[in-house]
mmCIF file of C-alpha atoms in Angstrom:
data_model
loop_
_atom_site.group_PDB
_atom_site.id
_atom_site.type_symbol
_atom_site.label_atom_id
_atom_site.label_comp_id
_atom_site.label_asym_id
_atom_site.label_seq_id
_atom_site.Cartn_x
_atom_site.Cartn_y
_atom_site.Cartn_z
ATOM 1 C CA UNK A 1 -80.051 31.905 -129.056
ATOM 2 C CA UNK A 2 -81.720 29.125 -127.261
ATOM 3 C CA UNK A 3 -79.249 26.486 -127.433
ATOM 4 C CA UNK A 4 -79.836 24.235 -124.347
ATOM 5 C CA UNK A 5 -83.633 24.019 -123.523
ATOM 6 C CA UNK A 6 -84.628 22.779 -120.156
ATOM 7 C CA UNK A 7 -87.934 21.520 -120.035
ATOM 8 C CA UNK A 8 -89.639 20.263 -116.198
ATOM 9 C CA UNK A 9 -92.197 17.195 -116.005
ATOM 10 C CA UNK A 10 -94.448 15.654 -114.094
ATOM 11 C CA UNK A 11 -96.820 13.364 -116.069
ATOM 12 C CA UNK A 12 -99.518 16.228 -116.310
ATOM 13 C CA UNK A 13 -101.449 17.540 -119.047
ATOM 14 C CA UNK A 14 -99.299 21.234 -118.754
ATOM 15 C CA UNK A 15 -95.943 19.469 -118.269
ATOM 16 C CA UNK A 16 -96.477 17.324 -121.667
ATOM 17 C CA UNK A 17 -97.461 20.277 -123.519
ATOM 18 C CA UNK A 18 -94.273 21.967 -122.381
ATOM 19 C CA UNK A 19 -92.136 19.075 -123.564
ATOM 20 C CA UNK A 20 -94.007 19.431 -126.739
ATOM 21 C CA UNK A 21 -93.271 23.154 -126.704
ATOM 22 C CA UNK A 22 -89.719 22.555 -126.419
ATOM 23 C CA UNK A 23 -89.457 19.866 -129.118
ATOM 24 C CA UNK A 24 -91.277 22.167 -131.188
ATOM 25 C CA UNK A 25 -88.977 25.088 -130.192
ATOM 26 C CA UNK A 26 -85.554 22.939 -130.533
ATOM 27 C CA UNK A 27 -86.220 21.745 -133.800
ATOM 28 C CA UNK A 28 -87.002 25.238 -135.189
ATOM 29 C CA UNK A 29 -83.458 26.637 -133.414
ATOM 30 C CA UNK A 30 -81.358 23.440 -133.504
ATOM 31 C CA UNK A 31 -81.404 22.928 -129.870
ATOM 32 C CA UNK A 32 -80.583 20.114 -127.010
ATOM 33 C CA UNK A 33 -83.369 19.269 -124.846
ATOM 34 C CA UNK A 34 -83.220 18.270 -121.011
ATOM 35 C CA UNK A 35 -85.915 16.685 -119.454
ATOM 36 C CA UNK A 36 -86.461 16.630 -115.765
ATOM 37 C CA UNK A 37 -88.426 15.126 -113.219
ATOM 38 C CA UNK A 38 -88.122 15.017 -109.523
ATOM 39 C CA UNK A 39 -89.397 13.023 -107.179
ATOM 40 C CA UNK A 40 -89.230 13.570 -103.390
ATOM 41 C CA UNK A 41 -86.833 12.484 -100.916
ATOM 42 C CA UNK A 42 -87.240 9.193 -99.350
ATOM 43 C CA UNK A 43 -87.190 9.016 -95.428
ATOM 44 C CA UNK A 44 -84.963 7.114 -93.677
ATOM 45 C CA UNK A 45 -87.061 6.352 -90.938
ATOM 46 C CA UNK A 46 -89.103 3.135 -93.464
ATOM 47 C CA UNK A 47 -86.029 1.056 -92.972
ATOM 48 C CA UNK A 48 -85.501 -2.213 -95.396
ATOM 49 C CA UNK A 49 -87.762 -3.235 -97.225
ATOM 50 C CA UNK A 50 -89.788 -0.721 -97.152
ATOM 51 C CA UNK A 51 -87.191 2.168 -98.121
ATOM 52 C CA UNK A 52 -86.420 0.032 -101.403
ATOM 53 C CA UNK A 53 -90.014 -0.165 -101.765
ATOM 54 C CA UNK A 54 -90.398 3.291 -101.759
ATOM 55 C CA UNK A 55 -87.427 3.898 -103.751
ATOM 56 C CA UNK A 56 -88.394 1.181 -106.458
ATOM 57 C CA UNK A 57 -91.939 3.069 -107.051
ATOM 58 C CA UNK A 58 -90.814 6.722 -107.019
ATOM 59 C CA UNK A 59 -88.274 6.085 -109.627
ATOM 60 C CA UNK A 60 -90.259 3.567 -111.744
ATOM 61 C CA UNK A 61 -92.754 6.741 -111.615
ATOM 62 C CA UNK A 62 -90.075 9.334 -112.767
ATOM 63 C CA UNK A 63 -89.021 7.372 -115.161
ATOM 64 C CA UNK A 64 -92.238 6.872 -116.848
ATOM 65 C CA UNK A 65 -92.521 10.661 -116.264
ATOM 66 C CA UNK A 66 -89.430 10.693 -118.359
ATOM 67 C CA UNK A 67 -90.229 8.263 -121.136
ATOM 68 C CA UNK A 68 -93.471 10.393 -122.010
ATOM 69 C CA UNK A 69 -91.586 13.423 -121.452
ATOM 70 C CA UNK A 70 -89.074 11.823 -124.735
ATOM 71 C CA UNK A 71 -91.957 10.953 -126.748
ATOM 72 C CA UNK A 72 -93.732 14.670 -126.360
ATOM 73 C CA UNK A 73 -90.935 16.088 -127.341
ATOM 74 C CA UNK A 74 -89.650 13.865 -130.098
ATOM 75 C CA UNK A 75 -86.644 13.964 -132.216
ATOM 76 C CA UNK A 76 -84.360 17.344 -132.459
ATOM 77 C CA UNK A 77 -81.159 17.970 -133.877
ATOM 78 C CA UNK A 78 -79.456 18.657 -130.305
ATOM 79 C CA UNK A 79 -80.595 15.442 -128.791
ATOM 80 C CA UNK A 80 -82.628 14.969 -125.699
ATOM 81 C CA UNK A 81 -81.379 13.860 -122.791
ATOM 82 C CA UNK A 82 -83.019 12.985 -119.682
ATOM 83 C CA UNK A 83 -82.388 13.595 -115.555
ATOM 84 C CA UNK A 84 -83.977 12.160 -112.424
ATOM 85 C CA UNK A 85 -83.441 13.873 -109.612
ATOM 86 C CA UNK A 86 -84.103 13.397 -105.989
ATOM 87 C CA UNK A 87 -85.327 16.590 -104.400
ATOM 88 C CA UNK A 88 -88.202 19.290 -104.735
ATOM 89 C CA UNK A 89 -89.080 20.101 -108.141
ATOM 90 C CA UNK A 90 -88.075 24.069 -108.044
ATOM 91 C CA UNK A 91 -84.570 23.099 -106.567
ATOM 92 C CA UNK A 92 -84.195 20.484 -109.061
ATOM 93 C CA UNK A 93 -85.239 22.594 -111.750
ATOM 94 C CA UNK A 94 -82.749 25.471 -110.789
ATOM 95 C CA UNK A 95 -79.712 23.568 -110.194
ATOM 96 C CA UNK A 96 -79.491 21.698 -113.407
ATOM 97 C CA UNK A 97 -80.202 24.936 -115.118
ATOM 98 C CA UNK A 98 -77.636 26.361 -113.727
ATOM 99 C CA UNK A 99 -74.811 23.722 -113.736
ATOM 100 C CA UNK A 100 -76.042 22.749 -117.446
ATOM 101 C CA UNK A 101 -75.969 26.346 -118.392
ATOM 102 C CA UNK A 102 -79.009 26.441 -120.009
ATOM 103 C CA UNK A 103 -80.428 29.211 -121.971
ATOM 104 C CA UNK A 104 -84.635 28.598 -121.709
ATOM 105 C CA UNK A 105 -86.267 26.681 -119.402
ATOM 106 C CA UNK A 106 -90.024 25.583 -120.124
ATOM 107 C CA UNK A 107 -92.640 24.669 -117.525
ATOM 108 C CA UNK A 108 -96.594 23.751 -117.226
ATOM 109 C CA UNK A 109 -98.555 26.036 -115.722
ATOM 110 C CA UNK A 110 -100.290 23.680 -113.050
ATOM 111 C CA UNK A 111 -98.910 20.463 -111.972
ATOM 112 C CA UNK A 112 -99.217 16.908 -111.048
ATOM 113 C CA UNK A 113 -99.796 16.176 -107.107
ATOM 114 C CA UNK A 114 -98.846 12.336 -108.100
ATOM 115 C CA UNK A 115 -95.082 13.033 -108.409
ATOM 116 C CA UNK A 116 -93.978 15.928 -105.886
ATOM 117 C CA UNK A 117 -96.355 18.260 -107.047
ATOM 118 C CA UNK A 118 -94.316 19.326 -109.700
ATOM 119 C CA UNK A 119 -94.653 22.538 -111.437
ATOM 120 C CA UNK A 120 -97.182 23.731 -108.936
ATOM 121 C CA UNK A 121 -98.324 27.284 -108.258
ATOM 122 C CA UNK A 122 -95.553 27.498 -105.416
ATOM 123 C CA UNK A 123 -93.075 25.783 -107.575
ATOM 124 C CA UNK A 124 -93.641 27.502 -110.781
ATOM 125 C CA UNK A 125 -93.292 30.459 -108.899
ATOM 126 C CA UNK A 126 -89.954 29.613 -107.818
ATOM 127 C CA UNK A 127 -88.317 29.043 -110.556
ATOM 128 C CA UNK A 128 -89.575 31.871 -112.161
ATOM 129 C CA UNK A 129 -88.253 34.238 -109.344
ATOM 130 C CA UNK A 130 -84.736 32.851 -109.062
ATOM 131 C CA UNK A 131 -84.282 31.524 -113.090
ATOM 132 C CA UNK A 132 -80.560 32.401 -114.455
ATOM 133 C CA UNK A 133 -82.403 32.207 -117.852
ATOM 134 C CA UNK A 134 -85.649 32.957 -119.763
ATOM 135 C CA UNK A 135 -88.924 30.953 -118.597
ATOM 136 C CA UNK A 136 -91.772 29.635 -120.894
ATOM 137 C CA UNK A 137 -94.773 28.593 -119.217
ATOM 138 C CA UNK A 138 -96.944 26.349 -121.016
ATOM 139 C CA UNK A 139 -100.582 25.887 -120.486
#
């Protein structure tokens, strides 16, 4: 049923507990696991060095996002695999379930401000009103 579970991060409490919900989940129903984290766009207007700064810390941030995201979730006979995407959290959220075809996608209920304010009232909400698939909220 739930082959491909989609599972969005920030670093908070809610967004680890969802990534432990979906481990839990996948290894029950032999699923795959994508992580997610986004992490807002950076402006142009910093200019060298700054923008590679910026850039440097954001995704150093996602992907530590990311590595306690793969820990939470642990091992599961799909596999886990990870993305970092550039963009608001909803959007990010949305288009990889969609292009990835997933079947679930699991969220926190409140978010981290640290990281784009992922999974946020506003952003939960989102993704919950324009899901192509089932949505577990974790809290």
């Amino acid at each position: 049923m739930f082959k491909q579970i989609l599972v969005g991060v920030d670093g908070s409490d809610d967004s680890i507990k969802a990534a432990q919900l979906a481990g839990d989940l996948a290894r029950q129903l032999g699923s795959h696991v994508i992580a997610v984290a986004a992490f807002d766009p950076i402006p142009d207007y910093l200019g060298e060095p700054f923008w590679e700064e910026a850039a440097a810390a954001r995704l150093g941030k996602a992907q530590e996002i990311l590595e306690q995201a793969t820990e939470a979730i642990g091992e599961v006979p799909g596999g886990v695999e990870t993305e970092m995407i550039e963009g608001r959290p909803a959007d990010a959220i949305l288009d990889v379930a969609e292009n990835r075809k997933v079947d679930l996608i699991v969220m926190g209920a409140r978010g981290n401000h640290a990281l784009s304010g992922l999974l946020l009232g506003s952003q939960s909400h989102k993704v919950l009103n324009k899901a192509p698939c089932p949505v577990l909220i974790a809290r």
